[in-house]
Amino acid sequence: MLELLPQAIGLIMTPEGLIALTFGTLLGIVLGALPGIGSTVAVAMILPFTLTMGQAPAILLLLAIYAGSVYGGSVSAILINTPGTPQSAATCLDGYPMAQRGEAGKALGWATQASVIGGLVSAVVLILAAPQLAAFALNFGPIETFALILLGLTCIVSVSEGSMRKGLIAGALGLFLATVGGDPITGETRFTFGQFPLIAGFDLLAVVIGVFAVSEVLIRLSGGDDGSASSVQFRGLVLPRLREWKGRLSGLSKSVLIGNVIGILPGTGAATSAFISYAEAKRSSPRRARFGQGEPDGVIASEAANNAVTGGALVPTMALGIPGDAVTAVMLATLTLHGVTPGIRLMADNPLLIAAIFTGFFIINLLLLPLGVLFGKMASPLLRIPEAWMLVLILMLSSLGVYFVRGNPFDLIVMAAAGIGGFLLRRQGYPMAPLVIGMVLGPTLEMSLRQGLIITNGSFATLFIGHPIAIGLLCLTLLALSLPLIRHYR
Amino acid sequence: MPRFPGLIHCLATVSVALGMSAPTMAADFPSKPVNIVVPFNAGGSHDLLMRAFAPAFAKALDGNVIVSNMAGGSGTVAASTLAHDTPDGYKLGYWSVTVSTIQPQIKDLPYGEDSWTPICSVAASPTLLFVNAKSPFHTIDEAVAAIKAQPGRYIYGSSGPGTITQLASVAAFSGLGVLKDVRHLPFQGSGPALQGMAAGTIQFYGDTELLMQGGDFRPLLTFSDTRLADLPDVPTAREAGIEPPLDQLYLWGGLFAPAGLAADKRDALSKACGAAVASPELQAFAERTRTVLHYRDAAAFDAFYRAQYSANAKLIDAAGL
């Protein structure tokens, strides 16, 4: 891989390649910051424009959009308490309180540096060890995935501010919402109450935008104050100094590791990694008591992990031709369009193309820093528009984004209903993050458990036998649940 | 000269929309853009095919063609919506074998066999049954013998319940009389299923040649009428002893309009579709993406579609869906 570096750089340093990298990254940030346009939609939107480009610039443009959008989601999460993408839902938890305190620029600064470091490390891991890691990921079957998702569910405990009972109820509600639609094993429809549009289930993005953005607008309109009515002051991004990272580096490395591992594994993604990383930081950070009130460690944990997923997800995609998530699936389709067959021989048959893609991915993550600062400058006048207009703007952009995903008007109804439901629940003190965790993890939880039970012929007792990785994850889950109790009673 | 040309034009449009104007002239068709609905997300294989098809189709129609996506429910959300649309020829759906003949037979959906006017088929790729390259099975007979020796041990995968990938395995094992001795493990999409195959969680998988070539896999049989050019040593299902109609299974797709489309419009669309499929642009696209193009005109596609509907009913029955 490394010996091809000079040639690969030559392939990237063409006018087309450079435009793909810079323009793609900036556009990705903008699309990610727009509420409702997630990474998958952003990449699919750009795909038609790549058809006339060369192989390497086409893939690099999509990668730039991907990495940029994952980072961009944090901007709206911090500034307007609306995650631009579900991956940034955990960033709201501490990012928005920081912004309310007048530290919006600083919060974005932490998010930017954490994203860049997460992305860069994942790029290095990708370049150095993609084939080996992909081989490891093959050991990760349905039963291991089930154990990982159980561990992920413990995050509900960490993000339940105020009342544990209410947090668990919100989490259970999220899990239930995820079951509506088609049964993943039998294909039958369920919980649709005879309503045909429900056959496809609730769209995650529509619900996330509803419970965060629409309910936020309703709360501000009602003047019902949960302390968030004050408008956010933002005059551009403030990068933290090196010495301010002191004491935060071990947390950062843990988050990067979590993001990388989860990215490589099949079946989960950036949203899961951000929540798991946030929960881990809240458990182990020396400043854990301040989590939820605007603690930079929370922003760092979420953003370092979700950007580290991007490189991780490319590992199985490039090494095995098996897409790690919906975004990388679109990338493989693009390769097909350019006459390259994705598959296990991809790296062996196209070493130069792969080297260019990996090198370009590293450069994209470097570019996140200056382009993030630039976007901060571009976005700051937007926040000075009157609040009423701001609310209208949020609602309009959200509706457009949600409709764009599946072209289904029903999703707008879902968004509105989730907004009203979220508004009522938030007024009663129910946190919304657990609901999102439930909806993100629910489908994989059910699928992996039921797949596991097919493998063991329906036996729960033998589910984990012969699966040491799963048993290890199960022990971690028990530990995560019992540590707070032990700490409490000591 | 009429005093209110706008009003008259408006009334004419309304009367056409209400179906009151007697003979619609095919010469005027299309007078506005034709919309092709792809029932899956942008960026998928059906979406890409239609986006390559649309310019050639537009040229042949001498009009405009736009492609839109309406995803959800394995394609059934779009089909259910279009089924009750006006059959004016301006809204067409690109339905796969699954959307048009399988989903309506396994789910309670507001559309069925008679909801459509078939226009033309565009693509049809034969499916294959394959195993991992490291598998001990080199022929389908060896696999059947092993399954019979240890009933319930072997698992076949699919990209989801009611997909063509499940039906390919069902066709093979049902046709060879061992379906009750193998277990079915559905995955969420073909990516995770292929990973399950590489990891050894599942031992059999059925899909198109393109997908099979992505991994280290060994084909056991092909569900086509003749052996495949690239795989001359792989027997057809018929040669392996599988009786019709289970011996042929193609992943096909074609254009459909809501039932009741006027014959002249249908024929105009079908003819343009044929020209688009034959166009050098689409042939080049198919070459690059290894899509197997297969054009049938309206009459041939109608007969094929109905034959498939009843043939797949047998498969669905065998699969217990």
Coordinates of N, CA, C and O in Angstrom, one line a residue, chain B residues 154-209:
Chain B
Y154 N -27.9 -28.0 7.9 CA -27.4 -26.9 6.9 C -28.4 -25.7 6.9 O -29.6 -25.9 7.0
I155 N -27.8 -24.6 6.7 CA -28.6 -23.3 6.6 C -28.4 -22.6 5.3 O -27.3 -22.5 4.8
Y156 N -29.5 -22.2 4.7 CA -29.4 -21.3 3.5 C -29.8 -19.9 3.9 O -30.7 -19.7 4.8
G157 N -29.1 -18.9 3.4 CA -29.4 -17.5 3.7 C -30.2 -16.8 2.7 O -30.5 -17.4 1.6
S158 N -30.7 -15.6 3.0 CA -31.4 -14.8 2.1 C -31.1 -13.3 2.5 O -30.7 -13.0 3.6
S159 N -31.5 -12.4 1.5 CA -31.3 -11.0 1.9 C -32.6 -10.5 2.6 O -32.7 -9.3 2.8
G160 N -33.5 -11.3 2.9 CA -34.7 -10.9 3.6 C -35.9 -11.9 3.2 O -35.8 -12.5 2.2
P161 N -36.9 -11.9 4.0 CA -38.0 -12.8 3.7 C -38.7 -12.3 2.4 O -39.0 -11.1 2.3
G162 N -39.1 -13.3 1.5 CA -39.8 -12.9 0.3 C -39.0 -12.3 -0.7 O -39.5 -11.7 -1.7
T163 N -37.7 -12.4 -0.6 CA -36.8 -11.8 -1.7 C -36.5 -12.9 -2.7 O -36.7 -14.1 -2.4
I164 N -36.0 -12.5 -3.8 CA -35.6 -13.4 -4.9 C -34.5 -14.4 -4.3 O -34.4 -15.5 -4.7
T165 N -33.7 -13.9 -3.4 CA -32.6 -14.7 -2.9 C -33.1 -15.9 -2.1 O -32.6 -17.0 -2.1
Q166 N -34.2 -15.6 -1.4 CA -34.8 -16.7 -0.6 C -35.5 -17.7 -1.6 O -35.3 -18.9 -1.5
L167 N -36.2 -17.2 -2.6 CA -36.9 -18.0 -3.5 C -35.9 -18.9 -4.4 O -36.3 -20.0 -4.7
A168 N -34.7 -18.4 -4.6 CA -33.8 -19.2 -5.4 C -33.4 -20.4 -4.6 O -33.4 -21.5 -5.2
S169 N -33.1 -20.3 -3.3 CA -32.8 -21.5 -2.5 C -34.0 -22.4 -2.4 O -33.9 -23.6 -2.4
V170 N -35.2 -21.8 -2.2 CA -36.4 -22.6 -2.0 C -36.7 -23.3 -3.3 O -37.0 -24.5 -3.3
A171 N -36.5 -22.7 -4.5 CA -36.7 -23.4 -5.8 C -35.7 -24.6 -5.8 O -36.2 -25.7 -6.2
A172 N -34.5 -24.4 -5.5 CA -33.5 -25.5 -5.5 C -33.9 -26.7 -4.6 O -34.0 -27.8 -5.0
F173 N -34.1 -26.3 -3.3 CA -34.2 -27.4 -2.3 C -35.6 -28.0 -2.4 O -35.8 -29.2 -2.2
S174 N -36.6 -27.2 -2.8 CA -38.0 -27.8 -3.0 C -38.0 -28.7 -4.2 O -38.5 -29.8 -4.2
G175 N -37.3 -28.2 -5.3 CA -37.3 -29.0 -6.5 C -36.5 -30.3 -6.3 O -36.8 -31.3 -7.1
L176 N -35.6 -30.3 -5.4 CA -34.8 -31.5 -5.2 C -35.4 -32.3 -4.0 O -34.8 -33.3 -3.6
G177 N -36.5 -31.8 -3.4 CA -37.1 -32.6 -2.3 C -36.5 -32.6 -1.0 O -36.7 -33.5 -0.2
V178 N -35.6 -31.6 -0.7 CA -35.0 -31.5 0.6 C -35.3 -30.2 1.4 O -34.6 -29.9 2.4
L179 N -36.3 -29.5 1.0 CA -36.5 -28.2 1.6 C -36.8 -28.3 3.1 O -36.3 -27.5 3.9
K180 N -37.4 -29.4 3.6 CA -37.8 -29.5 5.0 C -36.5 -29.8 5.8 O -36.5 -29.7 7.0
D181 N -35.4 -30.2 5.1 CA -34.2 -30.6 5.8 C -33.2 -29.5 6.0 O -32.1 -29.7 6.6
V182 N -33.5 -28.3 5.4 CA -32.6 -27.2 5.5 C -33.3 -26.1 6.3 O -34.5 -26.0 6.2
R183 N -32.5 -25.2 6.9 CA -33.1 -24.1 7.6 C -32.9 -22.8 6.9 O -31.9 -22.7 6.2
H184 N -33.7 -21.8 7.1 CA -33.6 -20.5 6.4 C -33.2 -19.4 7.4 O -33.7 -19.3 8.5
L185 N -32.1 -18.7 7.1 CA -31.7 -17.6 7.9 C -31.7 -16.3 7.1 O -30.8 -16.0 6.3
P186 N -32.7 -15.4 7.3 CA -32.7 -14.2 6.6 C -31.7 -13.1 7.1 O -31.5 -13.1 8.3
F187 N -31.2 -12.3 6.3 CA -30.3 -11.2 6.7 C -31.0 -9.9 6.2 O -32.0 -9.9 5.4
Q188 N -30.5 -8.8 6.7 CA -31.0 -7.5 6.2 C -30.1 -7.0 5.0 O -29.2 -6.3 5.2
G189 N -30.5 -7.5 3.8 CA -29.8 -7.1 2.6 C -28.7 -8.1 2.2 O -28.4 -9.0 3.0
S190 N -28.2 -8.0 1.0 CA -27.3 -9.0 0.5 C -25.9 -8.9 1.1 O -25.2 -9.8 1.3
G191 N -25.5 -7.6 1.5 CA -24.2 -7.4 2.1 C -24.0 -8.3 3.3 O -23.0 -9.1 3.4
P192 N -24.8 -8.1 4.4 CA -24.7 -9.0 5.5 C -24.8 -10.5 5.2 O -24.1 -11.3 5.8
A193 N -25.6 -10.8 4.3 CA -25.8 -12.3 3.9 C -24.5 -12.8 3.3 O -24.1 -13.9 3.7
L194 N -23.9 -12.0 2.5 CA -22.6 -12.5 1.9 C -21.5 -12.6 2.9 O -20.7 -13.5 2.9
Q195 N -21.6 -11.7 3.9 CA -20.6 -11.9 5.0 C -20.9 -13.2 5.8 O -20.0 -13.9 6.2
G196 N -22.2 -13.4 6.0 CA -22.6 -14.7 6.7 C -22.1 -15.9 5.9 O -21.7 -16.9 6.5
M197 N -22.1 -15.8 4.6 CA -21.6 -16.9 3.8 C -20.1 -17.0 3.9 O -19.5 -18.1 4.1
A198 N -19.3 -15.9 3.9 CA -17.9 -15.9 4.0 C -17.5 -16.4 5.4 O -16.5 -17.1 5.6
A199 N -18.3 -16.1 6.4 CA -18.0 -16.5 7.8 C -18.4 -18.0 8.1 O -18.1 -18.5 9.1
G200 N -19.2 -18.6 7.2 CA -19.7 -19.9 7.4 C -20.9 -20.1 8.2 O -21.3 -21.2 8.5
T201 N -21.6 -18.9 8.5 CA -22.8 -19.0 9.3 C -23.9 -19.7 8.4 O -24.7 -20.5 8.9
I202 N -23.9 -19.4 7.1 CA -24.8 -20.0 6.2 C -24.0 -20.8 5.1 O -22.8 -20.4 4.9
Q203 N -24.6 -21.9 4.6 CA -23.8 -22.7 3.7 C -24.3 -22.5 2.2 O -23.5 -22.8 1.3
F204 N -25.5 -22.0 2.0 CA -26.0 -21.8 0.6 C -26.6 -20.4 0.5 O -27.2 -19.9 1.4
Y205 N -26.5 -19.9 -0.7 CA -27.1 -18.6 -1.0 C -27.4 -18.5 -2.5 O -26.7 -19.1 -3.3
G206 N -28.5 -17.9 -2.8 CA -28.9 -17.8 -4.2 C -29.0 -16.3 -4.6 O -29.6 -15.5 -3.9
D207 N -28.3 -15.9 -5.8 CA -28.4 -14.6 -6.2 C -27.9 -14.5 -7.7 O -27.7 -15.6 -8.3
T208 N -27.7 -13.3 -8.2 CA -27.3 -13.2 -9.6 C -25.8 -13.4 -9.8 O -25.1 -13.4 -8.8
E209 N -25.4 -13.6 -11.0 CA -24.0 -13.9 -11.3 C -23.1 -12.7 -10.9 O -22.1 -12.9 -10.3

